[in-house]
C-alpha positions as CSV (number, residue, x, y, z in Angstrom):
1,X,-16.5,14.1,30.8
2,X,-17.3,11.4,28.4
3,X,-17.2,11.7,24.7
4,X,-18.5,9.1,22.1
5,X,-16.2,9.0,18.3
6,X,-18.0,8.0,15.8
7,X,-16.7,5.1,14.0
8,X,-17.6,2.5,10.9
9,X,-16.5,-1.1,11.1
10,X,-15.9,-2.4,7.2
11,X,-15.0,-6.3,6.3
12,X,-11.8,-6.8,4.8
13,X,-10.8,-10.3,2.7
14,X,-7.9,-10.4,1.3
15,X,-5.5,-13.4,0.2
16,X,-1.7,-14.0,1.3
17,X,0.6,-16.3,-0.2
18,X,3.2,-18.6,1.9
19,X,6.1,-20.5,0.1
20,X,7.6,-18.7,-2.9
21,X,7.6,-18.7,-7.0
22,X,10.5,-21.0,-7.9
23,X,13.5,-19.5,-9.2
24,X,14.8,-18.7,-12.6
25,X,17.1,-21.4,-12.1
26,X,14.7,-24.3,-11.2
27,X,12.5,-23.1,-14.5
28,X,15.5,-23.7,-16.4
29,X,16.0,-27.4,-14.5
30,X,12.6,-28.5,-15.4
31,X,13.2,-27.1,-18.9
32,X,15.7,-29.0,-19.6
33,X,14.6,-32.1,-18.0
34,X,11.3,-32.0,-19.9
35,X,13.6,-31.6,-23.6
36,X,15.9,-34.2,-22.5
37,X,15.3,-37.2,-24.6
38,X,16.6,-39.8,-21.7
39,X,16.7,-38.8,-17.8
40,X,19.1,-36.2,-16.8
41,X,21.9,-37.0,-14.4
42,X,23.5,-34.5,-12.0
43,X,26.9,-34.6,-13.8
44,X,24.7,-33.1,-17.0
45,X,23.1,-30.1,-15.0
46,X,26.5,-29.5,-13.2
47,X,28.1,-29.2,-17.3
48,X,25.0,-27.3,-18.9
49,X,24.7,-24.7,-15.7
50,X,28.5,-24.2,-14.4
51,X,26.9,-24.1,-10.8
52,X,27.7,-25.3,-7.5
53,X,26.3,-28.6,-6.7
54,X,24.2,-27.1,-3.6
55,X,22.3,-25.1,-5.9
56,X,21.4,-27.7,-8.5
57,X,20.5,-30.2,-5.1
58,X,17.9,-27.4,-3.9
59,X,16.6,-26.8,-7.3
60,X,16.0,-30.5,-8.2
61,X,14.8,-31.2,-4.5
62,X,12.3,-29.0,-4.8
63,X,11.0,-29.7,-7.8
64,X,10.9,-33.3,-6.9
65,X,8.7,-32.5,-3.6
66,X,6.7,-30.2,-5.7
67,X,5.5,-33.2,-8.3
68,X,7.3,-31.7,-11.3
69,X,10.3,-34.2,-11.6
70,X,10.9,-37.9,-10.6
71,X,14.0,-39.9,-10.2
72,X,14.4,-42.8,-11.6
73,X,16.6,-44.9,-9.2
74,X,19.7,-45.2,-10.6
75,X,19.3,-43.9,-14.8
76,X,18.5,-39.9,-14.2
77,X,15.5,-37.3,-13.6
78,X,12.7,-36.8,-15.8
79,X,9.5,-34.4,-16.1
80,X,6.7,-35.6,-14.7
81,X,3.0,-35.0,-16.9
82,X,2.0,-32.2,-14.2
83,X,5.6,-30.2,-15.2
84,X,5.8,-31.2,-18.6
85,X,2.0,-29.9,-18.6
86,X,2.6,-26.5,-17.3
87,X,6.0,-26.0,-19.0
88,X,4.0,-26.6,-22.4
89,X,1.3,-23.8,-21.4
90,X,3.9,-21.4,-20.9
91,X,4.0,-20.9,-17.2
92,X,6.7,-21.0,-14.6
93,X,6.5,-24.0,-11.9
94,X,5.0,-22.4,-8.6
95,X,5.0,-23.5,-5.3
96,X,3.1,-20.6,-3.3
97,X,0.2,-21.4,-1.3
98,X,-2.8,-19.3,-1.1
99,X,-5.1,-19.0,1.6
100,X,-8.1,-16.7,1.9
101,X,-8.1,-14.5,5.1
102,X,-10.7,-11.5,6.7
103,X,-10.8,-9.4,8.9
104,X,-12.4,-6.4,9.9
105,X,-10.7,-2.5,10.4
106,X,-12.0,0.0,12.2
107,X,-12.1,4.1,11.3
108,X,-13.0,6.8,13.2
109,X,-15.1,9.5,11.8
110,X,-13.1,12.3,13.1
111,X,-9.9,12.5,11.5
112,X,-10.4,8.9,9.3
113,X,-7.7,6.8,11.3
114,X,-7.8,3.0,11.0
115,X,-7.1,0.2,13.6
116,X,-7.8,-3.7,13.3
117,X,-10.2,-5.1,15.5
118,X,-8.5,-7.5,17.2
119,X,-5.8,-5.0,18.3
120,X,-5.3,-3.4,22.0
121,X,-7.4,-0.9,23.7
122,X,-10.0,-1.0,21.0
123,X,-13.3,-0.5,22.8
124,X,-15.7,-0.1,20.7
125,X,-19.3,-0.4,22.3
126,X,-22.9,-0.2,19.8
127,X,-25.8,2.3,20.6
128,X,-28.0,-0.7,21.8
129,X,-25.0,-0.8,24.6
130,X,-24.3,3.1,25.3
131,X,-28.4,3.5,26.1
132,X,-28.3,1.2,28.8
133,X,-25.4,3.0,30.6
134,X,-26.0,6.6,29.3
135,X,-29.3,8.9,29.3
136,X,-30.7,10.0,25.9
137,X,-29.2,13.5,26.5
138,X,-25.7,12.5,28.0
139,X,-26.0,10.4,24.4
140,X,-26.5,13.5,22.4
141,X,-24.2,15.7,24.6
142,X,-21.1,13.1,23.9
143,X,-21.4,12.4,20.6
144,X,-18.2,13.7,18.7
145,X,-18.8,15.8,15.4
146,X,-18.4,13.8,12.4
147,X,-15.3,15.2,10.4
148,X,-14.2,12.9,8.1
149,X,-16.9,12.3,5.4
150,X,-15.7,9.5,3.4
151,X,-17.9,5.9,3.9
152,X,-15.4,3.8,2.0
153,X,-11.9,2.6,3.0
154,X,-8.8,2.2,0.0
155,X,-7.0,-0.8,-0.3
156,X,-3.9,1.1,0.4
157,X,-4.4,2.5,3.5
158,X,-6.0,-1.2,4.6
159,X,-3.0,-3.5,3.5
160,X,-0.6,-2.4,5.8
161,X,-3.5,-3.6,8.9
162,X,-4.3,-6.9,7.2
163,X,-2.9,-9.1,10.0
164,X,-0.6,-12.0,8.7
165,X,2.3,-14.2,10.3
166,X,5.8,-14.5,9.5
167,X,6.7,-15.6,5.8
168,X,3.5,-14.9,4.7
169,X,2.7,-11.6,2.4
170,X,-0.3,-10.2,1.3
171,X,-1.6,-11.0,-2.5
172,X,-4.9,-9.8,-3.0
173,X,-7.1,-7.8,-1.1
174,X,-10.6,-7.4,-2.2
175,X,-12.7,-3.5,-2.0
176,X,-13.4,-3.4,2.3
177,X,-17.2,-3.6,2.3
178,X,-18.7,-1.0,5.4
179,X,-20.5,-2.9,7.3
180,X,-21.5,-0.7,10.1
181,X,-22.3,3.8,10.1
182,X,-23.7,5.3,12.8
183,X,-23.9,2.9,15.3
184,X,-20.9,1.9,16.8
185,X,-18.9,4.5,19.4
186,X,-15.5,4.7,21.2
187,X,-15.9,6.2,24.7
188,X,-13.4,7.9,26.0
189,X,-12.8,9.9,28.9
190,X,-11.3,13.6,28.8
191,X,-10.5,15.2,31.5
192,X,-9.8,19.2,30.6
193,X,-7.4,20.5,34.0
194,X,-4.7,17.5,33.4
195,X,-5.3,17.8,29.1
196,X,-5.4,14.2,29.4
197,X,-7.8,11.8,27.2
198,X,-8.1,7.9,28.6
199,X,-9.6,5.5,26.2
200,X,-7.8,6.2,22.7
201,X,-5.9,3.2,20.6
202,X,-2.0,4.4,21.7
203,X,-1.6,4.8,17.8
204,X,-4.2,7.4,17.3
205,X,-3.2,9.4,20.6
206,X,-1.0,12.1,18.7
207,X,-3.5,13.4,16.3
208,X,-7.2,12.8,17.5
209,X,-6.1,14.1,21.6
210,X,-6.3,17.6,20.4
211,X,-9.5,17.1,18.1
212,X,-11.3,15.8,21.5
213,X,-9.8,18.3,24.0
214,X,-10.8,21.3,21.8
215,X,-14.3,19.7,21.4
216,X,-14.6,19.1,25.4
217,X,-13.5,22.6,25.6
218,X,-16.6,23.7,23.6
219,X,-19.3,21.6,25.6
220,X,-17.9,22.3,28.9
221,X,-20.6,23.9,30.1
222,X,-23.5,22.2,28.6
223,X,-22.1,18.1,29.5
224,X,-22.0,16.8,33.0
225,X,-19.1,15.6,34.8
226,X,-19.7,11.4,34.9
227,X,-19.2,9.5,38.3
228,X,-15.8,7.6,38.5
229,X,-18.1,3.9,38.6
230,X,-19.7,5.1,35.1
231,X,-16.7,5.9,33.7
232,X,-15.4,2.4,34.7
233,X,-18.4,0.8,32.8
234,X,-18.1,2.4,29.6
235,X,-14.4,2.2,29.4
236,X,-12.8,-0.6,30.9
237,X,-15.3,-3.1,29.9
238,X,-12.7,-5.3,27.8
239,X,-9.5,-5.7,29.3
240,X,-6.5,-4.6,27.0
241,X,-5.3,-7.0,24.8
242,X,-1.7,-8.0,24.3
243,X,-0.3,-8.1,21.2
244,X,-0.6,-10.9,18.2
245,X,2.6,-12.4,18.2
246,X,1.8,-14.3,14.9
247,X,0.5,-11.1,13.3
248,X,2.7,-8.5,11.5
249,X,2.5,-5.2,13.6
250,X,0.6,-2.5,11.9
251,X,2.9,-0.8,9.5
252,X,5.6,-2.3,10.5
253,X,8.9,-0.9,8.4
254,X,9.8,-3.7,5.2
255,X,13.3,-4.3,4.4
256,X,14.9,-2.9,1.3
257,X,16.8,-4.7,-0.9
258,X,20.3,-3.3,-1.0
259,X,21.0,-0.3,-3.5
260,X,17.2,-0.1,-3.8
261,X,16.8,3.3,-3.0
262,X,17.9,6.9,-4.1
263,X,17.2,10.6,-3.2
264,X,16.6,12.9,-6.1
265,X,18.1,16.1,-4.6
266,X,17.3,18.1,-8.1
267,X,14.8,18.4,-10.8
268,X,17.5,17.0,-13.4
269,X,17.6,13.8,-11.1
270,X,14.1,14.1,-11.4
271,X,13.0,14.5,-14.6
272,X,16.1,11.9,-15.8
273,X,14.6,8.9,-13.0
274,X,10.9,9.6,-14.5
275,X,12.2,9.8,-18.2
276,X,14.4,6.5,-17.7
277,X,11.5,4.6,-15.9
278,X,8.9,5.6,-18.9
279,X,11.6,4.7,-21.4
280,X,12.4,1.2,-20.0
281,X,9.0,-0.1,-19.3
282,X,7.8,-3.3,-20.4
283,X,4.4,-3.4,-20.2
284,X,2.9,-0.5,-17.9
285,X,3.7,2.7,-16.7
286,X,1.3,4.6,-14.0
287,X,1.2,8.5,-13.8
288,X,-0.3,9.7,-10.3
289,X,-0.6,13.8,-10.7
290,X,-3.0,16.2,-8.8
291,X,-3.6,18.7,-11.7
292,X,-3.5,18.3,-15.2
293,X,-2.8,20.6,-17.8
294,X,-2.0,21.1,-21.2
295,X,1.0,22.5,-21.0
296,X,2.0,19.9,-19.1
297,X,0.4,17.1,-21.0
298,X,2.4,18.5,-24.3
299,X,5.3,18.6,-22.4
300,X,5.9,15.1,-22.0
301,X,3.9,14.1,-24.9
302,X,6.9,12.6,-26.9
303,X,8.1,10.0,-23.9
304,X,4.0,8.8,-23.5
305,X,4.2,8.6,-27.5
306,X,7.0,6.2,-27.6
307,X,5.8,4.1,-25.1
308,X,2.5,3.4,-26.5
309,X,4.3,2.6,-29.7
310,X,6.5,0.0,-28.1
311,X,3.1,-1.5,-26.4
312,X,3.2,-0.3,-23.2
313,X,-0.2,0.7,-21.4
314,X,-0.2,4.3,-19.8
315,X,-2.6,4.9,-17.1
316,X,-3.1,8.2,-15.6
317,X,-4.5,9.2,-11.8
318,X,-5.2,12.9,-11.7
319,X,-6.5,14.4,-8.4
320,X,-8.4,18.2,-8.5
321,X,-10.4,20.4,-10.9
322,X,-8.3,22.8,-11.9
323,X,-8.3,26.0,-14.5
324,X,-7.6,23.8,-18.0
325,X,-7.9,20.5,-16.6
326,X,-10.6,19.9,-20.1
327,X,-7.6,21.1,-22.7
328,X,-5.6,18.9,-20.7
329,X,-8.1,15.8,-20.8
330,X,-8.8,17.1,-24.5
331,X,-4.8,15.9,-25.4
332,X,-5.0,12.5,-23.5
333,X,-7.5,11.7,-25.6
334,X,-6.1,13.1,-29.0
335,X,-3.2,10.9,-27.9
336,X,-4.8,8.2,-26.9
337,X,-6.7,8.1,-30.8
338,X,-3.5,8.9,-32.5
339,X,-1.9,5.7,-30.3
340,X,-4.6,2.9,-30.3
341,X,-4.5,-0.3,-32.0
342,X,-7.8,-0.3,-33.8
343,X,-10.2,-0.1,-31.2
344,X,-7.9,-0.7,-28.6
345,X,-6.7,2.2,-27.1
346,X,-3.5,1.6,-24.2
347,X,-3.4,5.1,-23.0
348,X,-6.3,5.5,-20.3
349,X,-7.2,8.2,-17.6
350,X,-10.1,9.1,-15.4
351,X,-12.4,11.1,-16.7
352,X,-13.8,12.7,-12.8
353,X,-10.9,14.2,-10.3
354,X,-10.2,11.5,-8.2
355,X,-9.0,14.0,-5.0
356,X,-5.6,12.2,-4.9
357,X,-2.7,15.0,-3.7
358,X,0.0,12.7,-4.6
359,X,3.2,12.9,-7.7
360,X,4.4,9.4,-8.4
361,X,5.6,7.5,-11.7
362,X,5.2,3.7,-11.2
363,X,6.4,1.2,-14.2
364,X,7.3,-2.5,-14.8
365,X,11.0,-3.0,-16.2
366,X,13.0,-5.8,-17.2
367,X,13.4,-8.3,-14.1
368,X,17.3,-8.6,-13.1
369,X,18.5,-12.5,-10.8
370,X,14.7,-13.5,-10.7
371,X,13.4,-11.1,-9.3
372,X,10.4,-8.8,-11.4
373,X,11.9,-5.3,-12.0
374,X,10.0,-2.3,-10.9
375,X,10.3,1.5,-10.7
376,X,8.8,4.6,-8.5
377,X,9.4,8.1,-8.6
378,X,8.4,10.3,-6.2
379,X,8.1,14.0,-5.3
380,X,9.4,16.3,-8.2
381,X,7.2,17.5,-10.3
382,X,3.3,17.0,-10.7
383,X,3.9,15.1,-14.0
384,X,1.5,16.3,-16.9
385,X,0.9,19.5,-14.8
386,X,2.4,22.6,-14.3
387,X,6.1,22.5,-14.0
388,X,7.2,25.4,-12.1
389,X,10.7,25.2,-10.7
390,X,9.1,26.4,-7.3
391,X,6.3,23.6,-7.5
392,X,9.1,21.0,-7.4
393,X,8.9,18.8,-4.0
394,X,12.7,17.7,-3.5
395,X,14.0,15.5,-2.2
396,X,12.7,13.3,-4.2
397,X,12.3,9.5,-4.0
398,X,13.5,7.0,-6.8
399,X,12.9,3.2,-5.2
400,X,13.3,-0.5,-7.5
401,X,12.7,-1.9,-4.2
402,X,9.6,-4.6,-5.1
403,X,8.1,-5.1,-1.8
404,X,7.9,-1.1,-1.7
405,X,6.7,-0.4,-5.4
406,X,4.0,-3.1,-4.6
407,X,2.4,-1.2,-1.8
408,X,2.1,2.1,-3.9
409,X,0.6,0.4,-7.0
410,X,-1.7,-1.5,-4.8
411,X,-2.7,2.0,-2.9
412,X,-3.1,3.8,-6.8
413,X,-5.2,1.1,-7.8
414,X,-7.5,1.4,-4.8
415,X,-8.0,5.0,-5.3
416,X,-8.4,4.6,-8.7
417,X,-11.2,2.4,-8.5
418,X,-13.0,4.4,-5.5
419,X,-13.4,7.7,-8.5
420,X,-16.6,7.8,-9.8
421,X,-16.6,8.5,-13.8
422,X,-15.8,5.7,-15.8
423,X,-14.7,2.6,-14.9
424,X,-11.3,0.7,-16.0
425,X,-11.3,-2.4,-14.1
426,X,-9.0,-4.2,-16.5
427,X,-6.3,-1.6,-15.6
428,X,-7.3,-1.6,-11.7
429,X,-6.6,-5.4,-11.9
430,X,-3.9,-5.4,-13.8
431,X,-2.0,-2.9,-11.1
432,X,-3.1,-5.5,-8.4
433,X,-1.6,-8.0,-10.4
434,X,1.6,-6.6,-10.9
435,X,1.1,-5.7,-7.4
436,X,1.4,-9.1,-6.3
437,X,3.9,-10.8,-8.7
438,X,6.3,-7.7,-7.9
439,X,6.0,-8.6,-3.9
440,X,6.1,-12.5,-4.2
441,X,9.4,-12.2,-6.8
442,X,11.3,-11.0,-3.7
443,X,10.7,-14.0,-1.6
444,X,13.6,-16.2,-0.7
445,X,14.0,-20.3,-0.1
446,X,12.3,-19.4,3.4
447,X,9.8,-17.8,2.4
448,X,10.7,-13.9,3.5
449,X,11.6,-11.0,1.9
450,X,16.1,-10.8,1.7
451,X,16.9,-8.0,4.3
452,X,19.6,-6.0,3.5
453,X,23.3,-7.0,4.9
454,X,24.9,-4.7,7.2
455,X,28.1,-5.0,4.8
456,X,26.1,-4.0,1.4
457,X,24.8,-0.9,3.4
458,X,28.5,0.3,4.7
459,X,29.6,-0.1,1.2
460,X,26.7,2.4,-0.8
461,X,26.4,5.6,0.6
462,X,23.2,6.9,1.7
463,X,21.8,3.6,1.8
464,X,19.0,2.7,3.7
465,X,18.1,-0.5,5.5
466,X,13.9,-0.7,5.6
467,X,11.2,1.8,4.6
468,X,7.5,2.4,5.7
469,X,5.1,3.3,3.2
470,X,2.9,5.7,5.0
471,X,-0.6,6.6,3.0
472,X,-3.8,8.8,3.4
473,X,-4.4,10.6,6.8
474,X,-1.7,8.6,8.4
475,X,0.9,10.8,7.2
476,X,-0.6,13.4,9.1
477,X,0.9,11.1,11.7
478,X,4.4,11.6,10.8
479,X,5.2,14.9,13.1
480,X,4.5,12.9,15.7
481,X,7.4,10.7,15.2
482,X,10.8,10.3,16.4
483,X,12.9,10.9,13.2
484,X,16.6,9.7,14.1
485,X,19.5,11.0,12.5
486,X,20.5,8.9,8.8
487,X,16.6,8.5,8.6
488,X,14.5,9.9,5.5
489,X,10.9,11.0,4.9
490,X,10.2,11.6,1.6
491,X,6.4,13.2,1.0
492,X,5.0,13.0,-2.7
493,X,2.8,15.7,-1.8
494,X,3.2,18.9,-0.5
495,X,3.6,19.1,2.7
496,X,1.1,21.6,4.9
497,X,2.3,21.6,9.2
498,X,-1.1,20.6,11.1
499,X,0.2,22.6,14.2
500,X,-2.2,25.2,14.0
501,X,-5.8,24.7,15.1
502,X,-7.7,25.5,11.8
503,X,-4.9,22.6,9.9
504,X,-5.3,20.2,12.6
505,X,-9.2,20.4,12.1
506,X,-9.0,19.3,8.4
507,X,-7.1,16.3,8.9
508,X,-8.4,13.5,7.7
509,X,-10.6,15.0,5.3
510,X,-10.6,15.6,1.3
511,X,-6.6,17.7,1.6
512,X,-5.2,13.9,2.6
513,X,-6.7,11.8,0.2
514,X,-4.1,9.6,-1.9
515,X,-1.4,11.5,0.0
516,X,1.7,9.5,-0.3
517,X,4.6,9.3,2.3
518,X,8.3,7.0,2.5
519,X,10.0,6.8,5.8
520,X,13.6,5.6,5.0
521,X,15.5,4.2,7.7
522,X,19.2,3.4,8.2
């Protein structure tokens, strides 16, 4: 028999950056050149910076190319009005190139999975198309029962699709606009005595085959069985694709940065990583919890307290109603009154439940060899909530790892600014932002991100060589993989099996919103 899946087509733009931010080091070249009161010779950066030679070469090489320093044959270097400019304004030379990008994802209305458009096996046919294959009441026998409710897509759970080639990374990506509900279908074919469906993206095979058998199961009797010919024109209209060889495979694992990552096996570990990453924040700290309470809210009112003081902004993302949620929303705000600057206030939180599952602690630290310091916790507690010994999800996660702290402050920030209530685009942005200077600090000479050295990794134990940030319904996804030995997931939310029926039928729904996932691998 033939089923139809719903599915809505939304429009993703988005920005990625090639090249890199210069380094530290080549700031500190163009500095001095620019304070120099004659040109600079080699012999005079080789004295003042007690480098090697190679390095200085690179570091005046490319700021040569980039417009920022001349030679003058035979007398030195100097600054050019275009470095001299942008060193007076307070900003750090840059040489990373930005080009706008779109394209458009594709989610099923069943269990909310996602796949690009330009991907294999995607066959995806309008309701114009279906009615001049199928009969009206073949159309209403076949169409699939719409599961998943939401009609907007987070940035999170987009970025790891947004297609992009090698030394490129994503920057920006704008809200996905929905373009299409209602009236675009995938056919596929299920055939009930082998259990076999024909049809599906391989990716989405482990967790929608069951939805659609069950469902074939319940119409058996009322659908008819379709000829082998009309099968053939609904679902091998469009040959498979290969793969983009110039795009980055959808959620493809990013290397971690050696050292970058640690396992929180107790609540001490726990509560010491969130205190330490509250207490060295610069300039922004991010508290993801699904309840809120005031017992909770009180309990780690001193740390939020001292931050504020220092001039750090506190930004909080709390998911479900529950019993004292107002007592607890009641102290946020008496803190945030006692804390602001006038009229300014830096401690802000959503005023609706958002529906996010998720326990994380994001915040900005001091930045270590040129590259921005970040922090994430994850697991443990539900911070400003109830802190049960019980309720504590261990292991826990604790990762300075850029690349991966970008994707989950990206992710917060897009659920954040799908929660209706009030709105705080300035702190929305400003998680994009550090979003994308976290993720670009990581970029080498060539443009990608350093993967760990197979040395670095013997030497720390417990190390791990890439991670996948998993988000949303596709963590439901995770049983189905192949987890080998020395690998990690860590879940920021607790974790529910989805092997029975009833479990498997809520996937995708409101219980997977803002879930959070971390696949470490050796």
């Amino acid at each position: 028999m033939i089923l139809l899946i719903p599915v809505s087509r939304f429009h993703v733009t988005y920005e990625v950056g090639v090249g890199r931010p210069y380094s530290r080091l080549e700031e500190l070249v163009c500095r001095l050149i620019a304070e120099a009161d004659q040109p600079v010779t080699l012999t005079q950066l080789r004295d003042t910076f007690q480098v090697h030679d190679r390095l200085l070469l690179e570091s005046v090489v490319t700021l040569v190319r980039a417009g920022w320093a001349a030679m003058d044959i035979g007398v030195g270097l100097v600054v050019t009005e275009q470095g001299r400019q942008t060193l007076s304004e307070g900003g750090r030379p840059h040489s990373t190139i930005v080009r706008k990008a779109h394209t458009s994802l594709y989610m099923e209305r069943v269990c909310g999975l996602l796949q690009r458009e330009t991907q294999s096996r995607l066959n995806v046919r309008t309701l114009r198309d279906l009615r001049s294959v199928m009969t009206r009441s073949d159309l209403e026998r076949s169409l699939v029962t719409v599961r998943n409710p939401r009609n907007s897509l987070s940035v999170g759970q987009a970025q790891g699709l947004l297609p992009h080639r090698p030394g490129e990374w994503i920057r920006r990506v704008a809200e996905p606009r929905m373009q299409t509900k209602a009236n675009e279908f995938m056919p596929v074919a299920v055939d009930l005595p082998s259990r076999t469906v024909t049809g599906l993206p391989r990716s989405w095979e482990p967790l929608l085959s069951g939805a659609l058998l069950r469902e074939a199961e319940e119409r058996a009797e009322e659908m008819r069985e379709f000829s082998h010919d009309e099968i053939s024109q609904l679902i091998s209209r469009h040959p498979s694709a290969g793969p983009n060889r110039s795009a980055i495979r959808q959620n493809a694992p990013d290397p971690l940065l050696p050292g970058s990552t640690n396992l929180l096996q107790s609540t001490d570990d726990f509560l010491t990583a969130v205190h330490r990453a509250v207490e060295q924040a610069q300039t922004s700290v991010l508290i993801m919890t699904p309840e809120l309470n005031s017992t909770g809210v009180r309990t780690l009112e001193p740390l939020l307290k001292a931050a504020l003081e220092r001039g750090v902004c506190v930004d909080v993302l709390w998911g479900t109603e529950q019993g004292d949620n107002g007592e607890g929303r009641a102290d946020l705000k008496r803190i945030a009154a006692q804390s602001a600057h006038g009229s300014i206030r830096s401690l802000r939180f959503n005023d609706r439940p958002a529906g996010t599952v998720s326990r994380m602690v994001i915040a900005d630290s001091k930045a270590e060899r040129g590259i921005s310091g970040c922090t994430a916790v994850l697991g443990g507690f539900p911070m400003l909530g109830a802190q049960e010994p019980a309720d504590c999800l261990l292991p826990g996660l604790l990762v300075h790892d850029p690349v991966v702290v970008a994707q989950l402050a990206r992710a917060a920030a897009g659920w954040w600014a799908e929660t209706p209530g009030q709105e705080f685009s300035a702190a929305i942005d400003r998680w994009r932002s550090l979003a994308s200077r976290w993720e670009e600090s990581t970029r080498s000479p060539l443009g990608h991100h350093p993967a760990a050295q197979p040395a670095d990794r013997q030497t720390i134990p417990g190390d791990y060589a890439s991670a996948r940030v998993v988000l949303d319904v596709d963590c439901a996804m995770l049983d189905s993989e192949s987890v080998t030995p020395g690998d990690a997931i860590v879940r920021a939310y607790p974790y529910v099996s989805a092997s029975s029926e009833d479990e498997s039928r809520n996937i995708g729904s409101v219980p997977l919103r803002g879930a959070v996932a971390v696949h470490l691998r050796s």
